[in-house]
PDB file of C-alpha atoms in Angstrom:
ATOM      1  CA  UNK A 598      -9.943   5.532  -2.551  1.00 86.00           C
ATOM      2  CA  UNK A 599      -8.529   2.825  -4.033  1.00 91.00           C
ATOM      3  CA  UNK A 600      -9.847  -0.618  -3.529  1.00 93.00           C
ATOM      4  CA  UNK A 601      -8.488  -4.170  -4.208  1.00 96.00           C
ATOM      5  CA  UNK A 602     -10.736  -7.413  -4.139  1.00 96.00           C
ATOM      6  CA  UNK A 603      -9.704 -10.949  -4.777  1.00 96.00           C
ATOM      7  CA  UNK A 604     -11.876 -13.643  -5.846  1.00 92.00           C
ATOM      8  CA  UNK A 605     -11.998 -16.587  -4.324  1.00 92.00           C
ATOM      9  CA  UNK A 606     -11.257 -15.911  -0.497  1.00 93.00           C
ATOM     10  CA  UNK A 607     -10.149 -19.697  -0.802  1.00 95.00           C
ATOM     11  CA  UNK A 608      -9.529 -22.572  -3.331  1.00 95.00           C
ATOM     12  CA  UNK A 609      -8.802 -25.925  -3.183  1.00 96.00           C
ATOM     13  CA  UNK A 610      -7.923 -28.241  -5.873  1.00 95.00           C
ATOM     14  CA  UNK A 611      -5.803 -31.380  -6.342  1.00 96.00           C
ATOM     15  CA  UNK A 612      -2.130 -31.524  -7.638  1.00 97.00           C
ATOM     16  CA  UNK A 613      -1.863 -31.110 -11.013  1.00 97.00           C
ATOM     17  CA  UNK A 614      -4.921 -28.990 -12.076  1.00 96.00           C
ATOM     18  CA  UNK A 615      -4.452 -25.485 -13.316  1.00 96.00           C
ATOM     19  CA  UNK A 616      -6.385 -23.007 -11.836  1.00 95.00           C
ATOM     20  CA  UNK A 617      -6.798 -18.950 -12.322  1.00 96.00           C
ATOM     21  CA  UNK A 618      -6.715 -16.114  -9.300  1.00 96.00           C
ATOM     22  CA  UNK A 619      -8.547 -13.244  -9.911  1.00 97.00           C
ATOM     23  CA  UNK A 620      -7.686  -9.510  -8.682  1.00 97.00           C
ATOM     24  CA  UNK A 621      -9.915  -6.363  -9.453  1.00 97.00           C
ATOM     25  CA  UNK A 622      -8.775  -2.801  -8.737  1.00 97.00           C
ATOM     26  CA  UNK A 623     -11.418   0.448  -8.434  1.00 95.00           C
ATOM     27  CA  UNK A 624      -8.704   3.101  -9.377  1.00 92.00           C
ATOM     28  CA  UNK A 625      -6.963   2.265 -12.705  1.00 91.00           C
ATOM     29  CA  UNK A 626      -4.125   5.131 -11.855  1.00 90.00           C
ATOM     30  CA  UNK A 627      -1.764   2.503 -10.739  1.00 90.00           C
ATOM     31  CA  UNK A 628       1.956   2.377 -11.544  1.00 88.00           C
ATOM     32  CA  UNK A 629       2.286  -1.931 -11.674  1.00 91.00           C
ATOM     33  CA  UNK A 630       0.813  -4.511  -9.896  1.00 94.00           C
ATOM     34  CA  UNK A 631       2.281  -7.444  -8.291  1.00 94.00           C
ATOM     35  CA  UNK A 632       1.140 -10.505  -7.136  1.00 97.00           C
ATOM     36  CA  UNK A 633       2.733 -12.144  -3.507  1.00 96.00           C
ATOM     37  CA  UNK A 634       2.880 -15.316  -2.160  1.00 96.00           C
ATOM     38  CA  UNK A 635       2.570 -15.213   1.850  1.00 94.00           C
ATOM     39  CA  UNK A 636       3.084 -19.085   3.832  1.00 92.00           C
ATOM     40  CA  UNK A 637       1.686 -19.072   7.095  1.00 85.00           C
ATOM     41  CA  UNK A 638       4.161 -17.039   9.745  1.00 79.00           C
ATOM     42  CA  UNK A 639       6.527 -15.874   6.950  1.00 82.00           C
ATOM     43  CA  UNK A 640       6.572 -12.470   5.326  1.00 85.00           C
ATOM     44  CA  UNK A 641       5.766 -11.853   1.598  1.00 91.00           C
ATOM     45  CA  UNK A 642       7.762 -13.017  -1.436  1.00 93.00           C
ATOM     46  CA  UNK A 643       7.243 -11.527  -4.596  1.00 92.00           C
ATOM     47  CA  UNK A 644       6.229 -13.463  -7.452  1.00 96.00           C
ATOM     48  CA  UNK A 645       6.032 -11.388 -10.344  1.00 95.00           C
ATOM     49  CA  UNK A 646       5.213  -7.128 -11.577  1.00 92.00           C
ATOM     50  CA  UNK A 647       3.283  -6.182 -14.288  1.00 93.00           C
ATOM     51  CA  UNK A 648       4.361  -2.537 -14.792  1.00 90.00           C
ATOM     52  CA  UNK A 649       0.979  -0.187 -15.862  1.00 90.00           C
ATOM     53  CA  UNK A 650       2.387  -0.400 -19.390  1.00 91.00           C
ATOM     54  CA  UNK A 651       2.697  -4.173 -19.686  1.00 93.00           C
ATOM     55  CA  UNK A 652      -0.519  -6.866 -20.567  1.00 95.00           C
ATOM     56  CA  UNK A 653       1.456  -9.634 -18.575  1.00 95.00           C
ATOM     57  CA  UNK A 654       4.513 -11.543 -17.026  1.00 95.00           C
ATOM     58  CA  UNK A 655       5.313 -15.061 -17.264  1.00 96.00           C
ATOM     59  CA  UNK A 656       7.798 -16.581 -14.331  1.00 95.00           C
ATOM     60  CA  UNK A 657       8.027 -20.674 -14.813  1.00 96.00           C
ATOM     61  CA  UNK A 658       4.475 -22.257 -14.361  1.00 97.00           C
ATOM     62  CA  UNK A 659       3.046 -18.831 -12.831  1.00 97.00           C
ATOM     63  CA  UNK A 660       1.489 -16.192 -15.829  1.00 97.00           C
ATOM     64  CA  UNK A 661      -0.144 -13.205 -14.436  1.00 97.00           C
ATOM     65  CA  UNK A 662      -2.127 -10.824 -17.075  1.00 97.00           C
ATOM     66  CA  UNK A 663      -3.123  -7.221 -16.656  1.00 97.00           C
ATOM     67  CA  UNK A 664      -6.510  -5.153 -18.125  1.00 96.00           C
ATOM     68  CA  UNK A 665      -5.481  -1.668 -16.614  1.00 93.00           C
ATOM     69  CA  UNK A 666      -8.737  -0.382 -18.354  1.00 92.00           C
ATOM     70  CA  UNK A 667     -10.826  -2.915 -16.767  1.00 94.00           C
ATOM     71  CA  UNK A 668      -9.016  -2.595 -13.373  1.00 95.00           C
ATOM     72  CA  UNK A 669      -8.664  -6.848 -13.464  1.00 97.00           C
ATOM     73  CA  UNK A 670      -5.724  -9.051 -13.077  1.00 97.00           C
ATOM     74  CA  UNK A 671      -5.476 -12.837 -12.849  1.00 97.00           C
ATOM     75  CA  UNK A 672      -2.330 -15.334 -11.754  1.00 97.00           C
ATOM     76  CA  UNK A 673      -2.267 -18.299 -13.832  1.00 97.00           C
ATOM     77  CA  UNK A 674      -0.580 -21.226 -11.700  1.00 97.00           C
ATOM     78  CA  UNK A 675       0.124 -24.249 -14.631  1.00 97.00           C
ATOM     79  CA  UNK A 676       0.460 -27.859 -13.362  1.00 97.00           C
ATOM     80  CA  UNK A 677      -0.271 -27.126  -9.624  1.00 96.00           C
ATOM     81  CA  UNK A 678       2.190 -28.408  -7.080  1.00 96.00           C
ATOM     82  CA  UNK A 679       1.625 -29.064  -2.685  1.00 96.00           C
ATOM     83  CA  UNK A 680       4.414 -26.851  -2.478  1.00 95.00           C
ATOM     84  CA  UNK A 681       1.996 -23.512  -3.976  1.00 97.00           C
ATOM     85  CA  UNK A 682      -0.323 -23.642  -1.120  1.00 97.00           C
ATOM     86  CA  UNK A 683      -0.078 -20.649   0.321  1.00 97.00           C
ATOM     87  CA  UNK A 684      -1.993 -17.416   0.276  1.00 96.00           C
ATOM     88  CA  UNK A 685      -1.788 -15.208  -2.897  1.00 97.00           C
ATOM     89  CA  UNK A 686      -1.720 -11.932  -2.556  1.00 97.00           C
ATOM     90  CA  UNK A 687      -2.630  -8.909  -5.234  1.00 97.00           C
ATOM     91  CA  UNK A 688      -1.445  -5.171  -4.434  1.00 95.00           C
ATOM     92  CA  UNK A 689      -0.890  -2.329  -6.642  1.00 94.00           C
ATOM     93  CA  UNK A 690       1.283   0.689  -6.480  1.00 88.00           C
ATOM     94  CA  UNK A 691      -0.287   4.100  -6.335  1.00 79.00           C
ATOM     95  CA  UNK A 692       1.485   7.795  -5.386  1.00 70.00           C
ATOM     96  CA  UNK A 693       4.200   7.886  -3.237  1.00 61.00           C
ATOM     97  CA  UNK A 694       4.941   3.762  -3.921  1.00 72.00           C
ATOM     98  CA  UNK A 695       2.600   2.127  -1.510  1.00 84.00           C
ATOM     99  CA  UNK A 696       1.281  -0.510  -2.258  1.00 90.00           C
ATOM    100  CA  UNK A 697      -2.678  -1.415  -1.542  1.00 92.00           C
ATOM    101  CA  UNK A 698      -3.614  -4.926  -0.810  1.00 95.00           C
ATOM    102  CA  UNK A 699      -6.563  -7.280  -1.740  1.00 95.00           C
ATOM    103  CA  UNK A 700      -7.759  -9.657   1.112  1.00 94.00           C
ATOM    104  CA  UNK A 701      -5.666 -12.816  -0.282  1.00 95.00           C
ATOM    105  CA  UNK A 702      -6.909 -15.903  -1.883  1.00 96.00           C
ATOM    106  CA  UNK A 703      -6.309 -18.792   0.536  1.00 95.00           C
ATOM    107  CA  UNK A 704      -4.563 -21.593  -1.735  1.00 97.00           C
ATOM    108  CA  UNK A 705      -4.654 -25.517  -0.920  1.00 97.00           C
ATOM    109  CA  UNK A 706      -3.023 -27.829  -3.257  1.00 96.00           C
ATOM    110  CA  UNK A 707      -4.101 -31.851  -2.451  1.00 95.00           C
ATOM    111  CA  UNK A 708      -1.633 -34.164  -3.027  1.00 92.00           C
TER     112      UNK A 708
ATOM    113  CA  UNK B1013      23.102 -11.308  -0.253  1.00 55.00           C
ATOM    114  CA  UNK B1014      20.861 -10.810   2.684  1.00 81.00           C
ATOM    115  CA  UNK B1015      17.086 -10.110   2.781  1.00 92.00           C
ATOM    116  CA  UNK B1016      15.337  -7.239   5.019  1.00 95.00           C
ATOM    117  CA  UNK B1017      15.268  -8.302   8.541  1.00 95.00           C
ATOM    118  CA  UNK B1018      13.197  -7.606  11.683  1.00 96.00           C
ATOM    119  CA  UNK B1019      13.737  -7.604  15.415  1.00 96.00           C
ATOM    120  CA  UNK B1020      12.018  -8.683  17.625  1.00 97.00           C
ATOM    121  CA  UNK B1021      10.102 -11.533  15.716  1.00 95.00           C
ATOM    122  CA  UNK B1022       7.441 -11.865  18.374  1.00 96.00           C
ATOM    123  CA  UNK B1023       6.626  -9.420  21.115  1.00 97.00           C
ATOM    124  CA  UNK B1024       4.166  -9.903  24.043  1.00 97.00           C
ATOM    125  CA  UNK B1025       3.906  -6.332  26.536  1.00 97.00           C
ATOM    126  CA  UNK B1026       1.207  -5.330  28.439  1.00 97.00           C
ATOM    127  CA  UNK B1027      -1.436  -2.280  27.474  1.00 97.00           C
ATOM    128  CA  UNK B1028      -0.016   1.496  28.312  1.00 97.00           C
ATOM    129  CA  UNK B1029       3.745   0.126  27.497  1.00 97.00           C
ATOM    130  CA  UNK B1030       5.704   1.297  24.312  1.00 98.00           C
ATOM    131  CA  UNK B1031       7.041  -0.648  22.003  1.00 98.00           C
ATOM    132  CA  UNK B1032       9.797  -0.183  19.244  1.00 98.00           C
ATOM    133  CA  UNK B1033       9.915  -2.409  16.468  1.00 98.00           C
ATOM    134  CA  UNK B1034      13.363  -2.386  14.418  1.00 97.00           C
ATOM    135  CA  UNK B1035      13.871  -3.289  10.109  1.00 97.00           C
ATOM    136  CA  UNK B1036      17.166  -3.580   8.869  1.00 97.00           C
ATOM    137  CA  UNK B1037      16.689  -3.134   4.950  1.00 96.00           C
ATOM    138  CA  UNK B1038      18.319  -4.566   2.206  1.00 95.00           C
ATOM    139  CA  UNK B1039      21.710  -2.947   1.885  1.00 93.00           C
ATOM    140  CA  UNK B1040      21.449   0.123  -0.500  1.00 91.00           C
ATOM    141  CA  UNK B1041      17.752   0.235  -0.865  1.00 93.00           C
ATOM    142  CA  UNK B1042      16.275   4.056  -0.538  1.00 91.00           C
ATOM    143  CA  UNK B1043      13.017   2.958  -0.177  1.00 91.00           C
ATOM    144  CA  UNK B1044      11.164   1.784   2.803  1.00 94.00           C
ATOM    145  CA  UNK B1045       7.932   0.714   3.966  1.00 93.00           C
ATOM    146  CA  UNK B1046       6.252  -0.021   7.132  1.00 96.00           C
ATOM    147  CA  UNK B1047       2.749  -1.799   6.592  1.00 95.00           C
ATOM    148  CA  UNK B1048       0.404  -3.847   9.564  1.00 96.00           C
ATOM    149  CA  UNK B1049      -1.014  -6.850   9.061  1.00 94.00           C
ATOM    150  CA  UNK B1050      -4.134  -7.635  10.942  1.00 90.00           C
ATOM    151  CA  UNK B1051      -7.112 -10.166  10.938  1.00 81.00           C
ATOM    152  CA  UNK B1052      -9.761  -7.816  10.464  1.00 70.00           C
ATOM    153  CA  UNK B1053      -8.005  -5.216   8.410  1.00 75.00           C
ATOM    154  CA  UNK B1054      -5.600  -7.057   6.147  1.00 84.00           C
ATOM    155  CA  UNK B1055      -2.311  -5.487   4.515  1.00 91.00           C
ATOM    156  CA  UNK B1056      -2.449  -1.838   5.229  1.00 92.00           C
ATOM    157  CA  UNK B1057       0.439   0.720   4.314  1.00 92.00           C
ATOM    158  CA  UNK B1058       1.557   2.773   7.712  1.00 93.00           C
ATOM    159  CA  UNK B1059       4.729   4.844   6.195  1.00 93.00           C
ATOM    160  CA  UNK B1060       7.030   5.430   3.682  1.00 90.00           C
ATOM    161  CA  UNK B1061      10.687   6.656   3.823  1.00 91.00           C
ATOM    162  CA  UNK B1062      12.837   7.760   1.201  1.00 89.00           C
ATOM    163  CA  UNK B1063      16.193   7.968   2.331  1.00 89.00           C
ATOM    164  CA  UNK B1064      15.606   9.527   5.571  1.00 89.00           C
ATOM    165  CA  UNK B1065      12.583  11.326   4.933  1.00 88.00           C
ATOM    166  CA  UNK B1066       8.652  10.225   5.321  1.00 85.00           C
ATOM    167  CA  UNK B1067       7.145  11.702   2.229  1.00 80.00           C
ATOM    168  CA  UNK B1068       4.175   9.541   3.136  1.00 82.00           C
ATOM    169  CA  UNK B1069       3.242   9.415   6.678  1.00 85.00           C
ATOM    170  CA  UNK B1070      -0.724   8.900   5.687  1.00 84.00           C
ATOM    171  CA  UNK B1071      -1.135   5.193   7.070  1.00 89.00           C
ATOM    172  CA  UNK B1072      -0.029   5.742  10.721  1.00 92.00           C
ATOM    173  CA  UNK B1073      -3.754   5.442  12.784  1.00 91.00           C
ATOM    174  CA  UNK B1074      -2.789   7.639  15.421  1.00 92.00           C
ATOM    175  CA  UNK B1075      -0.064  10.031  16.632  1.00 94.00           C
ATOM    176  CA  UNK B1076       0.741   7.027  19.030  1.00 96.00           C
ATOM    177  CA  UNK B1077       2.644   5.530  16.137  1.00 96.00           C
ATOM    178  CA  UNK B1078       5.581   7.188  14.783  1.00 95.00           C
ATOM    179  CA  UNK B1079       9.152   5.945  12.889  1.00 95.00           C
ATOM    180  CA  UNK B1080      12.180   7.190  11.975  1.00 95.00           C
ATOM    181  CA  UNK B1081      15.118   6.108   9.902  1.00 95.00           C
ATOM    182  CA  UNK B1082      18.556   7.299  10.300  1.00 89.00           C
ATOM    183  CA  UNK B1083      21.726   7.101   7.888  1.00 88.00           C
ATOM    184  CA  UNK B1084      19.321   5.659   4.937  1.00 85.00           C
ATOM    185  CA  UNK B1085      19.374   2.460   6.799  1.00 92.00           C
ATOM    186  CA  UNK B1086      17.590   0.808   9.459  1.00 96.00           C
ATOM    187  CA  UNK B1087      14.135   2.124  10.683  1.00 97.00           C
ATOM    188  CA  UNK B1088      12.204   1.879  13.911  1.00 97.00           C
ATOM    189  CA  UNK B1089       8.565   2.446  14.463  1.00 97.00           C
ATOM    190  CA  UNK B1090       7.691   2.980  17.940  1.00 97.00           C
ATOM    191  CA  UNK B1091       3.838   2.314  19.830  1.00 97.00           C
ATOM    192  CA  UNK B1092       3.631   4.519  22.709  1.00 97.00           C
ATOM    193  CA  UNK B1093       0.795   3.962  25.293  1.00 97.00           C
ATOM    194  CA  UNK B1094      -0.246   0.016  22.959  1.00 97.00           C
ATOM    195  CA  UNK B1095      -3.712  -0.287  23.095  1.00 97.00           C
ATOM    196  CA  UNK B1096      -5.063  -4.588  22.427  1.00 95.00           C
ATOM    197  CA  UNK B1097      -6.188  -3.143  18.873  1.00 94.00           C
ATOM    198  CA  UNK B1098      -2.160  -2.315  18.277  1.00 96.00           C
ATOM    199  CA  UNK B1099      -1.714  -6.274  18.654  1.00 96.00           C
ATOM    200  CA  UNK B1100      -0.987  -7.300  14.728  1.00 96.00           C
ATOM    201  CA  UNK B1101       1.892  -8.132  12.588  1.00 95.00           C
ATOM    202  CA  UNK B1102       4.002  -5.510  11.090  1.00 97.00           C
ATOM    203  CA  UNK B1103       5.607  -5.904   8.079  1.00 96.00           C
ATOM    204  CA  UNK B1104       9.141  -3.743   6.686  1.00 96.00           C
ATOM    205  CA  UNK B1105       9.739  -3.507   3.267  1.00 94.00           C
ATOM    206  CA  UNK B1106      12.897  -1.749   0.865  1.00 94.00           C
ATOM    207  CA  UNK B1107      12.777  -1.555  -2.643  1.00 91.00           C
ATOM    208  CA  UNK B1108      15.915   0.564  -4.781  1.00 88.00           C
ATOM    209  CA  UNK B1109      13.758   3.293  -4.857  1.00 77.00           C
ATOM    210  CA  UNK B1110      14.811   3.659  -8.382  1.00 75.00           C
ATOM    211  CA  UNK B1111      12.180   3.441 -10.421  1.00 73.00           C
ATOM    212  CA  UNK B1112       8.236   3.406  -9.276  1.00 71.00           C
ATOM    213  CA  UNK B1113       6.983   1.552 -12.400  1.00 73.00           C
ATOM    214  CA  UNK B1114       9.441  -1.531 -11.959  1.00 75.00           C
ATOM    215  CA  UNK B1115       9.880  -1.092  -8.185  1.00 80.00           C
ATOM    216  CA  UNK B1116       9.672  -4.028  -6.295  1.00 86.00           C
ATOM    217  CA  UNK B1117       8.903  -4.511  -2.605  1.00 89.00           C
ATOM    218  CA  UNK B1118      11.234  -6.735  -0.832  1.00 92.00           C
ATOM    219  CA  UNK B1119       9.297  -8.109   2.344  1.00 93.00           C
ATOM    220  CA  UNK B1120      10.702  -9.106   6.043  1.00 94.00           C
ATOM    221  CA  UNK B1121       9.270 -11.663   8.103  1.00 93.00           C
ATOM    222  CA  UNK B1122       7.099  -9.043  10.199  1.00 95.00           C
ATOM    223  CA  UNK B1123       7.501  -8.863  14.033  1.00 96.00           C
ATOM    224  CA  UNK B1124       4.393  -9.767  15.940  1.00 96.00           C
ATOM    225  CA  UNK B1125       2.658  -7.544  18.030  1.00 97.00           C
ATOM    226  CA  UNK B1126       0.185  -8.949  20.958  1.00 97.00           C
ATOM    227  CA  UNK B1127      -0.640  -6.611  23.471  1.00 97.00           C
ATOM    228  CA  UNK B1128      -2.115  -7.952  26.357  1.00 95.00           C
TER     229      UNK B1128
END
């Protein structure tokens, strides 16, 4: 059974820093990955896929790499900004297209 | 154009009572997803339709919850007899359905579920 973690639970840092998530995966018979972005009462938003083929994706100041092999992941945020607290979110596709989600890293960007 | 949407966005009934939750998908996605989001339990997949069919039915905890979708559209998923444990946030999700490498899941704002 396939099993996501994400390291930290929670992080806080002050604007401007840059500062790594980390995802790890049991099962490396995944079709892509993606990483979310969930603000408190909303739904998810996708920020960016890494298809099972691909090492990473770049989308502005976010970067997020991919070590199928190694079943690890990690979301680069550059130059962090108030507005990227949220909770991140790591899932990856298996059969049939559903996705299986990590616990979320808990995001706080001080102004 | 618009994004998957979800009625109700908060729902309050009483234990024993049914419930139907309702996701209108974006238009001319195939694919769609029901998952439940909970404190203890996180993101977890319920069901999966492909047009109108449930190839993947394997996330539903009981035979309490079931879903349908009809004309490749909208979808309901229906709690008969809620238990407190039902009481969570459900999330709908459509992708194209085109391609399962580059698929991506397009998220609602989840309905939430407190059963009293």
């Amino acid at each position: 059974k396939q099993e996501v973690t994400q390291i930290p639970a929670a992080l806080s840092v002050p604007e401007g820093e840059n500062l790594v998530l980390n995802c790890s995966f049991t099962d490396s018979a995944i079709y892509n990955l993606q990483w979310f972005r969930q603000d408190p009462g909303k739904g998810l938003t996708s920020l960016l896929l890494i298809q099972s083929s691909q090492r990473e994706q770049t989308s502005g100041r976010l970067n997020a790499s991919l070590d199928k092999s190694s079943g690890r992941s990690t979301l680069y945020i550059a130059a962090s900004q108030p507005g990227d607290s949220a909770t991140y979110l790591c899932a990856v596709t298996q059969g049939a297209q559903k996705l299986v989600f990590g616990q979320g890293t808990r995001l706080t960007i001080n102004p | 154009g618009a994004g998957v949407s979800q009625s109700p966005s908060n729902k309050v009934t009483e234990k024993g009572k049914d419930v139907e939750l309702r996701c209108d998908p974006i238009s001319g996605h195939t694919a769609l997803y029901w998952y439940r989001q909970s404190l203890g339990q996180g993101l977890e997949f319920l069901i999966y339709f492909q047009g109108n069919s449930a190839p993947d039915k394997s996330g539903l905890p009981s035979d309490r919850f079931s879903a349908e979708r009809t004309g490749g559209s909208v979808s309901t998923l229906t709690i008969q007899r809620t238990q407190q444990e039902d009481s969570a946030v459900y999330l709908c999700a459509s992708s194209s359905g085109t391609g399962i490498f580059t698929d991506t899941q397009y998220f609602g704002p989840g309905t939430r579920l407190t059963v009293l």
